[in-house]
Coordinates of C-alpha atoms in Angstrom, one line a residue:
X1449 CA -158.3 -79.2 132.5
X1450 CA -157.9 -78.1 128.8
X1451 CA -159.8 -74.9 128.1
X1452 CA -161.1 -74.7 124.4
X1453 CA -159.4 -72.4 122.1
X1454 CA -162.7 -70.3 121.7
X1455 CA -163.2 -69.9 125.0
X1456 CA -159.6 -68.2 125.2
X1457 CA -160.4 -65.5 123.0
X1458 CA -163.9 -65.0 124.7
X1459 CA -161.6 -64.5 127.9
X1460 CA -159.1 -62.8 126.5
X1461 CA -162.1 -60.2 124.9
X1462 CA -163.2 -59.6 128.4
X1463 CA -160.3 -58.7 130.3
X1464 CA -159.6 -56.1 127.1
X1465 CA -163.3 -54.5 127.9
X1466 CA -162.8 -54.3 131.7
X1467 CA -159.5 -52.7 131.3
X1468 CA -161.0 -50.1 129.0
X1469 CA -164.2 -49.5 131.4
X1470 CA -161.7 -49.0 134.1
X1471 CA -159.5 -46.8 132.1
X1472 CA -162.7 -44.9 131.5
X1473 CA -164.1 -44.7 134.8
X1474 CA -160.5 -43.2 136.0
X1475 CA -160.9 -40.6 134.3
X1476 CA -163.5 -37.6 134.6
X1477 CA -166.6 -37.7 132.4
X1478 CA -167.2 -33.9 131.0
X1479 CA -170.9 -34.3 130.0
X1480 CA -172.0 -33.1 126.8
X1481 CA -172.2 -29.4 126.3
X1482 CA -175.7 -27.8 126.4
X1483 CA -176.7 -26.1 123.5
X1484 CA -177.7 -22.8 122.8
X1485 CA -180.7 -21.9 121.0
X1486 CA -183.8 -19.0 120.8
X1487 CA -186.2 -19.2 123.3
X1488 CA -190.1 -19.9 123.0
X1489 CA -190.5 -16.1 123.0
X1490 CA -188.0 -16.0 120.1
X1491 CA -184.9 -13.9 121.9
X1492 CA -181.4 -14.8 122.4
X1493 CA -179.5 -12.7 125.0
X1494 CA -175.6 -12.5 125.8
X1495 CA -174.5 -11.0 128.8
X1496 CA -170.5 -10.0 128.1
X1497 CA -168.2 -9.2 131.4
X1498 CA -165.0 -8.1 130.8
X1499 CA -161.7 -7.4 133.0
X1500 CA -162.6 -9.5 136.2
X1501 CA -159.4 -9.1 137.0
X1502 CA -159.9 -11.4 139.9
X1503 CA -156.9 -12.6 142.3
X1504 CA -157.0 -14.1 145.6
X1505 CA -160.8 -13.0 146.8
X1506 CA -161.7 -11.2 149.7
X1507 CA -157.5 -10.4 150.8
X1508 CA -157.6 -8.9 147.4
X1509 CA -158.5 -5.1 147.9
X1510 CA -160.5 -2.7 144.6
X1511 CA -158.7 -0.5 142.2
X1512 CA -159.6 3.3 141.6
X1513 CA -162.9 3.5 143.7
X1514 CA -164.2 6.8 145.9
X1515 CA -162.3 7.0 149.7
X1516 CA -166.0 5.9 151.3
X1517 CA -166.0 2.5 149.1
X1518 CA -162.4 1.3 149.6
X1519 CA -162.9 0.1 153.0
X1520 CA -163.9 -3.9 152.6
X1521 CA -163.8 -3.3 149.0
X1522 CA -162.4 -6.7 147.4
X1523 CA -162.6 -9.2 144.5
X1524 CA -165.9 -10.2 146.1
X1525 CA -167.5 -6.8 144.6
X1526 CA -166.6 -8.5 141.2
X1527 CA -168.3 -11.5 142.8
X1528 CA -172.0 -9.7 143.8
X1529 CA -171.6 -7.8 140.4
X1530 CA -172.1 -10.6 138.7
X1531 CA -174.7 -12.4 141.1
X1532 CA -176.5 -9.0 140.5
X1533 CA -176.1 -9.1 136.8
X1534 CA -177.4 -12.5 136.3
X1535 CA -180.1 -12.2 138.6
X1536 CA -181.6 -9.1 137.0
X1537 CA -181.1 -10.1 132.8
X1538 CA -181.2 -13.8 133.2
X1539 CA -179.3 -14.2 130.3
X1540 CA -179.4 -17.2 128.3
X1541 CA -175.7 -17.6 127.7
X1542 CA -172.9 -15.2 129.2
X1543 CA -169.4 -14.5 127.7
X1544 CA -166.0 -13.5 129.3
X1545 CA -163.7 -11.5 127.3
X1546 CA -160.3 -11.7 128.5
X1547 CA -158.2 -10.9 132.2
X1548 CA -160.6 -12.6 134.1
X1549 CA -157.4 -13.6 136.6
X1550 CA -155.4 -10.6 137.3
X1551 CA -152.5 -13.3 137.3
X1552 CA -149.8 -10.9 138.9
X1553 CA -151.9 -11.1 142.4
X1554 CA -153.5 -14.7 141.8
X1555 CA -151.9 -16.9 143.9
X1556 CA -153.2 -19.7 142.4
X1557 CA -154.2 -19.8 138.8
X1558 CA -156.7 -22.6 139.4
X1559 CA -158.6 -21.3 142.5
X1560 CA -158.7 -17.8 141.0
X1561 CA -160.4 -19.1 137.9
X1562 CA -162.7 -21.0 139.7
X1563 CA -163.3 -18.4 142.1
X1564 CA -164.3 -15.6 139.2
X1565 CA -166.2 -17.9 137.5
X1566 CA -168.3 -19.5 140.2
X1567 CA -171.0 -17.4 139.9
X1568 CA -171.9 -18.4 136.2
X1569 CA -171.4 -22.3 137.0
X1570 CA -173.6 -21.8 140.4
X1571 CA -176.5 -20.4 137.7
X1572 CA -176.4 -23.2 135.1
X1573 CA -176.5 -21.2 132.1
X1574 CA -174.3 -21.8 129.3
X1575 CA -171.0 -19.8 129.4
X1576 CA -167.9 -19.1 127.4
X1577 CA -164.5 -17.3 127.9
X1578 CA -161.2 -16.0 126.0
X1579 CA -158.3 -15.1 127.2
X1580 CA -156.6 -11.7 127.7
X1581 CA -153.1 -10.6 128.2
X1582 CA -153.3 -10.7 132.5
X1583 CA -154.5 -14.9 132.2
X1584 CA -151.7 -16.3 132.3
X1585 CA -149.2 -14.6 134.6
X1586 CA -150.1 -16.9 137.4
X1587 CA -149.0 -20.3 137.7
X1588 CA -150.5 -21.4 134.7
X1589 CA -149.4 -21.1 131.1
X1590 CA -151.7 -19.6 128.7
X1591 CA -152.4 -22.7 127.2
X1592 CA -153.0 -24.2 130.6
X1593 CA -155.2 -21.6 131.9
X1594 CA -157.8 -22.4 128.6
X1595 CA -157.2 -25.9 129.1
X1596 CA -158.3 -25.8 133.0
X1597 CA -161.4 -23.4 131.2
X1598 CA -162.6 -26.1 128.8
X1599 CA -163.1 -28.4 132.1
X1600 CA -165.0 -26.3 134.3
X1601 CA -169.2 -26.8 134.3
X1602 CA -171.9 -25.3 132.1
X1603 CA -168.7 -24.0 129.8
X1604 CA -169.0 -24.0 125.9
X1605 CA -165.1 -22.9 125.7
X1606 CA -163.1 -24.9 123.7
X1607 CA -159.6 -24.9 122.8
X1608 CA -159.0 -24.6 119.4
X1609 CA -160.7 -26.1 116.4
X1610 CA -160.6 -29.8 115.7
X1611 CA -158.7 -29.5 112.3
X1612 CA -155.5 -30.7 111.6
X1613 CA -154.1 -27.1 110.8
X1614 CA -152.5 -25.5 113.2
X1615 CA -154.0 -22.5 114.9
X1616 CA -151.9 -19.6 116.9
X1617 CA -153.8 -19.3 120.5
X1618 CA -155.8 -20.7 122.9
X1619 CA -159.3 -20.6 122.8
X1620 CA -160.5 -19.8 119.1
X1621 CA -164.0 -21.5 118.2
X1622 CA -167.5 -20.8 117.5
X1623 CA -170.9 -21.5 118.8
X1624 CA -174.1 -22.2 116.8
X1625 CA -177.5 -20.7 118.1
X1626 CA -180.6 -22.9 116.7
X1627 CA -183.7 -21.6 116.1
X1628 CA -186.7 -21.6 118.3
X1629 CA -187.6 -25.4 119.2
X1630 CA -190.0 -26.7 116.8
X1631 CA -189.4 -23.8 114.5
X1632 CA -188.6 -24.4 110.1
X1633 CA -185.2 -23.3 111.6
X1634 CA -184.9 -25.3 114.4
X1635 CA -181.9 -27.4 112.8
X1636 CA -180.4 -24.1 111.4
X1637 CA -177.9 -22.2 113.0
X1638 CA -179.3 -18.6 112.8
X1639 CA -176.7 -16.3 115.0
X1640 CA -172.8 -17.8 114.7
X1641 CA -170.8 -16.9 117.5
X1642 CA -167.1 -16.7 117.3
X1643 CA -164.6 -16.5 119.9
X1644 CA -160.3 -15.5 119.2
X1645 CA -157.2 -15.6 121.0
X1646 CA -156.1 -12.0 120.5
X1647 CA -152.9 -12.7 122.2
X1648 CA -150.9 -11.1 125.3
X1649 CA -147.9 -9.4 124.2
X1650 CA -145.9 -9.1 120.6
X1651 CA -143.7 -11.9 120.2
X1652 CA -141.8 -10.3 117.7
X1653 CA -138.6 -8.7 118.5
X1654 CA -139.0 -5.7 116.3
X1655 CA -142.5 -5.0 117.0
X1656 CA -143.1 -3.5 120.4
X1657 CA -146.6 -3.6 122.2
X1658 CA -149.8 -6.1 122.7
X1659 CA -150.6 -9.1 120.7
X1660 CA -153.1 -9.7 117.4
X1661 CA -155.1 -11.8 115.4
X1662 CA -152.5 -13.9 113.2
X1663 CA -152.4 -15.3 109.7
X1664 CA -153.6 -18.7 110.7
X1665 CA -156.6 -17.9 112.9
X1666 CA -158.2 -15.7 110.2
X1667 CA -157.9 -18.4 107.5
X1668 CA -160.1 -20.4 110.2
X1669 CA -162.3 -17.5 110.6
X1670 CA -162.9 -17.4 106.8
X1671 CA -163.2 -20.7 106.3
X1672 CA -165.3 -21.4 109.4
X1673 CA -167.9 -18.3 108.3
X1674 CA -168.0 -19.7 104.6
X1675 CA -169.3 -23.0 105.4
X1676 CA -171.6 -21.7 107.8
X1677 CA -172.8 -19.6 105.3
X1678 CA -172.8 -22.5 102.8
X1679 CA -175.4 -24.4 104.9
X1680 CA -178.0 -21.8 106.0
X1681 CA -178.2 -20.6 102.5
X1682 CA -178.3 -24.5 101.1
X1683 CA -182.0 -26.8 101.7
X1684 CA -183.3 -27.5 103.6
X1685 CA -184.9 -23.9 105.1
X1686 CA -182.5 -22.2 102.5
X1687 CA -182.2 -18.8 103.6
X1688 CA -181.0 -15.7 101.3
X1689 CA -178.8 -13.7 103.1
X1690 CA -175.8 -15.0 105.9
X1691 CA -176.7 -15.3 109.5
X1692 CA -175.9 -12.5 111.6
X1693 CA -172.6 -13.0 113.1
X1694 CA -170.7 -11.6 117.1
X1695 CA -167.6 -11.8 117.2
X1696 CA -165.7 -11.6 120.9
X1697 CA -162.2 -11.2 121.8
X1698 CA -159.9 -9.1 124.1
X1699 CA -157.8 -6.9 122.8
X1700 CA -159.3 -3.9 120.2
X1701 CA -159.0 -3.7 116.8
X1702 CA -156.9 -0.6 115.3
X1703 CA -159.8 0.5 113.8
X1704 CA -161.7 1.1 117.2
X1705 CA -159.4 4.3 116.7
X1706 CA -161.4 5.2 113.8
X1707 CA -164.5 6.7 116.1
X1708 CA -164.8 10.1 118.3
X1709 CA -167.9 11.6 120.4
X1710 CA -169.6 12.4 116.8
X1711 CA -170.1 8.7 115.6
X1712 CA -170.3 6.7 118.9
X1713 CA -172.5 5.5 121.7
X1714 CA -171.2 5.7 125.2
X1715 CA -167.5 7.0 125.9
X1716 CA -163.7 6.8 125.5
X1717 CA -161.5 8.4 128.5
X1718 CA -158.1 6.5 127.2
X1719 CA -156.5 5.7 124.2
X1720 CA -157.3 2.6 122.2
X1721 CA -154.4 0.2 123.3
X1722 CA -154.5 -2.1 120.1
X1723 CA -151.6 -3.4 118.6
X1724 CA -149.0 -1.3 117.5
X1725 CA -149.7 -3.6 114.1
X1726 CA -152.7 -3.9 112.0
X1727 CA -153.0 -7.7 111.0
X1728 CA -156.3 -7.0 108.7
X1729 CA -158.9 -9.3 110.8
X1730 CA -161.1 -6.4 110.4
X1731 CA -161.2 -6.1 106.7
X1732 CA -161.1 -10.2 106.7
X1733 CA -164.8 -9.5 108.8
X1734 CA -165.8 -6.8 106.2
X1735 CA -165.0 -9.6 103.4
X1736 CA -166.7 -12.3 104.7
X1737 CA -170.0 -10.4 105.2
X1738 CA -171.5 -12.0 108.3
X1739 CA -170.1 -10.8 111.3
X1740 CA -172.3 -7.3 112.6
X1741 CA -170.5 -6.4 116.0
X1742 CA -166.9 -6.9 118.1
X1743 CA -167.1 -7.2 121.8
X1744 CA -163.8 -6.4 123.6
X1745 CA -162.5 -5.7 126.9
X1746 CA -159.2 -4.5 127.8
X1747 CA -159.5 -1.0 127.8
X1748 CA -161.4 -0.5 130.8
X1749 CA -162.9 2.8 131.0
X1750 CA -164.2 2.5 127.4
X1751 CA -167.5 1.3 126.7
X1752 CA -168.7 2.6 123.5
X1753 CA -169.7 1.4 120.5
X1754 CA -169.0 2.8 116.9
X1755 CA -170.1 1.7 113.4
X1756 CA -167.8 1.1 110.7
X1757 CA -168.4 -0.1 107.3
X1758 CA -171.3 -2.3 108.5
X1759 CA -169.9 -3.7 111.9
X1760 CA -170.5 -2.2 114.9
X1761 CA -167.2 -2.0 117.5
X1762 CA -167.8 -2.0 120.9
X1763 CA -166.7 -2.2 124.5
X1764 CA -167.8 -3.9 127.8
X1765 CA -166.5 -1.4 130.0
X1766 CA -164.1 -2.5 132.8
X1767 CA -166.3 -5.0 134.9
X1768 CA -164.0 -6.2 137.7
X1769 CA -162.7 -4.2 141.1
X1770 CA -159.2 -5.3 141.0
X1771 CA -159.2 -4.1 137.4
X1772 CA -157.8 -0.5 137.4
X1773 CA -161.1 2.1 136.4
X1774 CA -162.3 5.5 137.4
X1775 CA -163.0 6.7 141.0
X1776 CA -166.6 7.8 140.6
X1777 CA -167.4 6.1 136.9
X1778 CA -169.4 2.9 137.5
X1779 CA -167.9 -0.7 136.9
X1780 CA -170.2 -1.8 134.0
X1781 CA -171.5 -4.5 132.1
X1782 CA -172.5 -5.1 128.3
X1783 CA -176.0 -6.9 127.3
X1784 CA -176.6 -8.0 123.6
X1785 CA -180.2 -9.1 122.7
X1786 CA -180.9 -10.8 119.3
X1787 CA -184.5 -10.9 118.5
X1788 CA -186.4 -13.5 116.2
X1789 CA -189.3 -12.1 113.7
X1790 CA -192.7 -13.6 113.4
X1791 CA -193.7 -15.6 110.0
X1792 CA -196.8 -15.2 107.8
X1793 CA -197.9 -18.7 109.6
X1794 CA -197.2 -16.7 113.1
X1795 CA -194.4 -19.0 113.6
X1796 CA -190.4 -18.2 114.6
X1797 CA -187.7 -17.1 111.8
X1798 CA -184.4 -15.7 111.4
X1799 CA -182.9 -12.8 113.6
X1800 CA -185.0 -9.5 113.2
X1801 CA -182.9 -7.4 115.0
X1802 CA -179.9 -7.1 117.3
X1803 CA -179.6 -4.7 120.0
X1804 CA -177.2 -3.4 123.3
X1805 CA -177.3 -1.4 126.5
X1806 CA -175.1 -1.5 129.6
X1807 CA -175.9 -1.6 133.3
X1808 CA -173.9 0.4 135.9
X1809 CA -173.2 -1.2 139.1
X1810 CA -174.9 1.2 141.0
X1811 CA -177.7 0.6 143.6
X1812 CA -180.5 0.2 140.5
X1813 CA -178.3 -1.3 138.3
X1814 CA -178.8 1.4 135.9
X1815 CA -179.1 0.6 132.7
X1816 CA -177.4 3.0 129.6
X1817 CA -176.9 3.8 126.5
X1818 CA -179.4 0.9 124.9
X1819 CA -178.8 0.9 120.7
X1820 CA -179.4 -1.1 117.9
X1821 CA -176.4 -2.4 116.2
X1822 CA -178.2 -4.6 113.2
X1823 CA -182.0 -4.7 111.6
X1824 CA -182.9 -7.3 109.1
X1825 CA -184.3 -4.4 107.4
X1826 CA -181.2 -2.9 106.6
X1827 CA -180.0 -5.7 104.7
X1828 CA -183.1 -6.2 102.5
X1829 CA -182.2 -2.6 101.8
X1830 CA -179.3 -2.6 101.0
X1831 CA -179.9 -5.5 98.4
X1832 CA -182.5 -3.6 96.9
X1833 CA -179.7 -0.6 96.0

């Protein structure tokens, strides 16, 4: 039997399409990410936990707590923290800043990870992590530790921009918050979110200490901030003044050195264990004009906040057990709410206000130390001077 010549390209068109569904269906489907916007009651808020420091679970025994605690004190503290946490501020999107695997103790990289974030992917709400200088002394690298991240459910982590410039790190991006549904800003992206690899440990031989924010990542920053910029100030809802912006990493800024008990919220009991250089990513913020507060981690019995030259500095506060602390001084976690105001029409705008507190793992989960790091007010102010 001759076939036609038609009907061998029809033939050979199918076996190409069932070869590519199968390739497809061999691989795993991530479904799309959810995305983040106000709520109905026009509020956005951003639970941060930082220094999980989680290892191998319940054989994995607490850091620095009182004699009476110790006993059946494990990684599984870190565990009901968070279960506690998320129960009590139903947040609508929570962030990880950095040693979230104490990798020296984690047996393995992959069920540690899974293990310390299980409690946000068992919730459903959105999440997002960045690395910090413990991640990746497991038995993953640090690129693999972010790229096992990017995987896991309910995560917004990403790792690295999509651009053909090249990036230093693992896990620098940003998140867009919409407006409230059905809001003139619903399509607008009214609080940016942006997310940097601070690094582990110098990589240069003459400079001793942690890791920074390079060259390359803050020409991303800038450029990233200037066309978000670019289209909330464009049509259509052109707005007048930049979107508020949160920036979160891991390791502090030199100029978190700047502050002392006069000028900040909350305490210091160590020394600010920044990098022995000062790469300029906080002047690079000052310039672009957007960004109103840092959240980092990595000093873990820090947890204050200071203002300087318009952006607000601040700490988590060790969250994790296995993380070393203070016998006595509360495991903690930071809250950020962003709050819309109301239009002449009674509808949803742009962000009013921003505001903090912590809550201390203690039986009421107290909270402390609530402050506001940013009014809309304070702009219009300071354009009318």
């Amino acid at each position: 039997m001759v076939v036609p010549l038609l009907t061998h390209h029809l033939l050979f068109s199918l076996c190409l399409c069932l070869i590519q569904l199968q390739s497809i269906s061999s691989k795993s489907i991530i479904p799309p990410p959810p995305s983040l916007r106000f709520d109905k009651n026009g509020k956005f808020k951003i639970l941060q936990v930082a220094d999980m420091h989680y290892a191998d679970g319940i054989s994995t025994p607490c850091e620095d707590v009182l004699p009476d605690q110790f006993k059946g004190c494990s990684d599984l503290n870190t565990t009901q923290f968070l279960n506690r946490m998320i129960k009590a501020e139903s947040p609508d999107f929570i962030v990880f800043t950095g040693d979230n695997i104490f990798g020296f103790d984690a047996t393995d990289a992959v069920k540690s990870l899974n293990a310390a974030f299980a409690p946000a992917i068992e919730s459903g709400i959105p999440w997002a992590a960045v690395l910090g200088n413990h991640d990746q002394e497991s038995t993953l690298s640090r690129e693999g530790v972010m790229k096992h991240i990017v995987t896991m459910q309910h995560t917004l982590s990403q790792l690295n921009p999509s651009s053909p410039d090249t990036v230093d790190g693992f896990g620098n991006y940003n998140l867009e918050v919409g407006g409230v549904d059905g809001s003139i800003l619903q399509n607008k992206s009214i609080l940016n979110l942006y997310f940097l690899d601070s690094g582990d440990y110098s990589t240069v031989r003459s400079i001793q200490g942690y890791g920074w924010i390079k060259t390359s990542q803050q020409i991303w920053f800038q450029q990233t901030s200037l066309k978000l910029q670019k289209a909330y100030t464009n049509k259509p809802g052109a707005q007048k003044a930049p979107a508020p912006g949160l920036a979160y990493f891991h390791i502090p800024l030199p100029e978190y050195a700047s502050f002392d008990s006069s000028n900040f919220t909350g305490v210091k009991q160590e020394g600010i264990s920044s990098a022995s250089v000062n790469s300029g990513f906080f002047t690079t913020m000052v310039e672009s004009g957007d960004v109103k507060a840092v959240f980092v981690g990595h000093d873990h019995v820090n947890d204050f906040c200071g203002e300087l030259t318009g952006i607000h500095l601040c700490y988590a506060g060790g969250f994790g057990y296995h993380a070393y602390g203070k016998a006595g001084w509360d495991r903690r976690a930071r809250v950020v709410l962003a709050t819309l105001e109301k239009t002449e029409k009674g509808g949803w705008g742009d962000v009013k206000s921003i505001r903090t507190w912590k809550h201390l793992d203690d039986e009421h989960l107290t909270p402390t130390d609530a402050q506001v790091l940013w009014t809309k007010s304070s702009v219009s102010k300071s354009l009318q001077s």
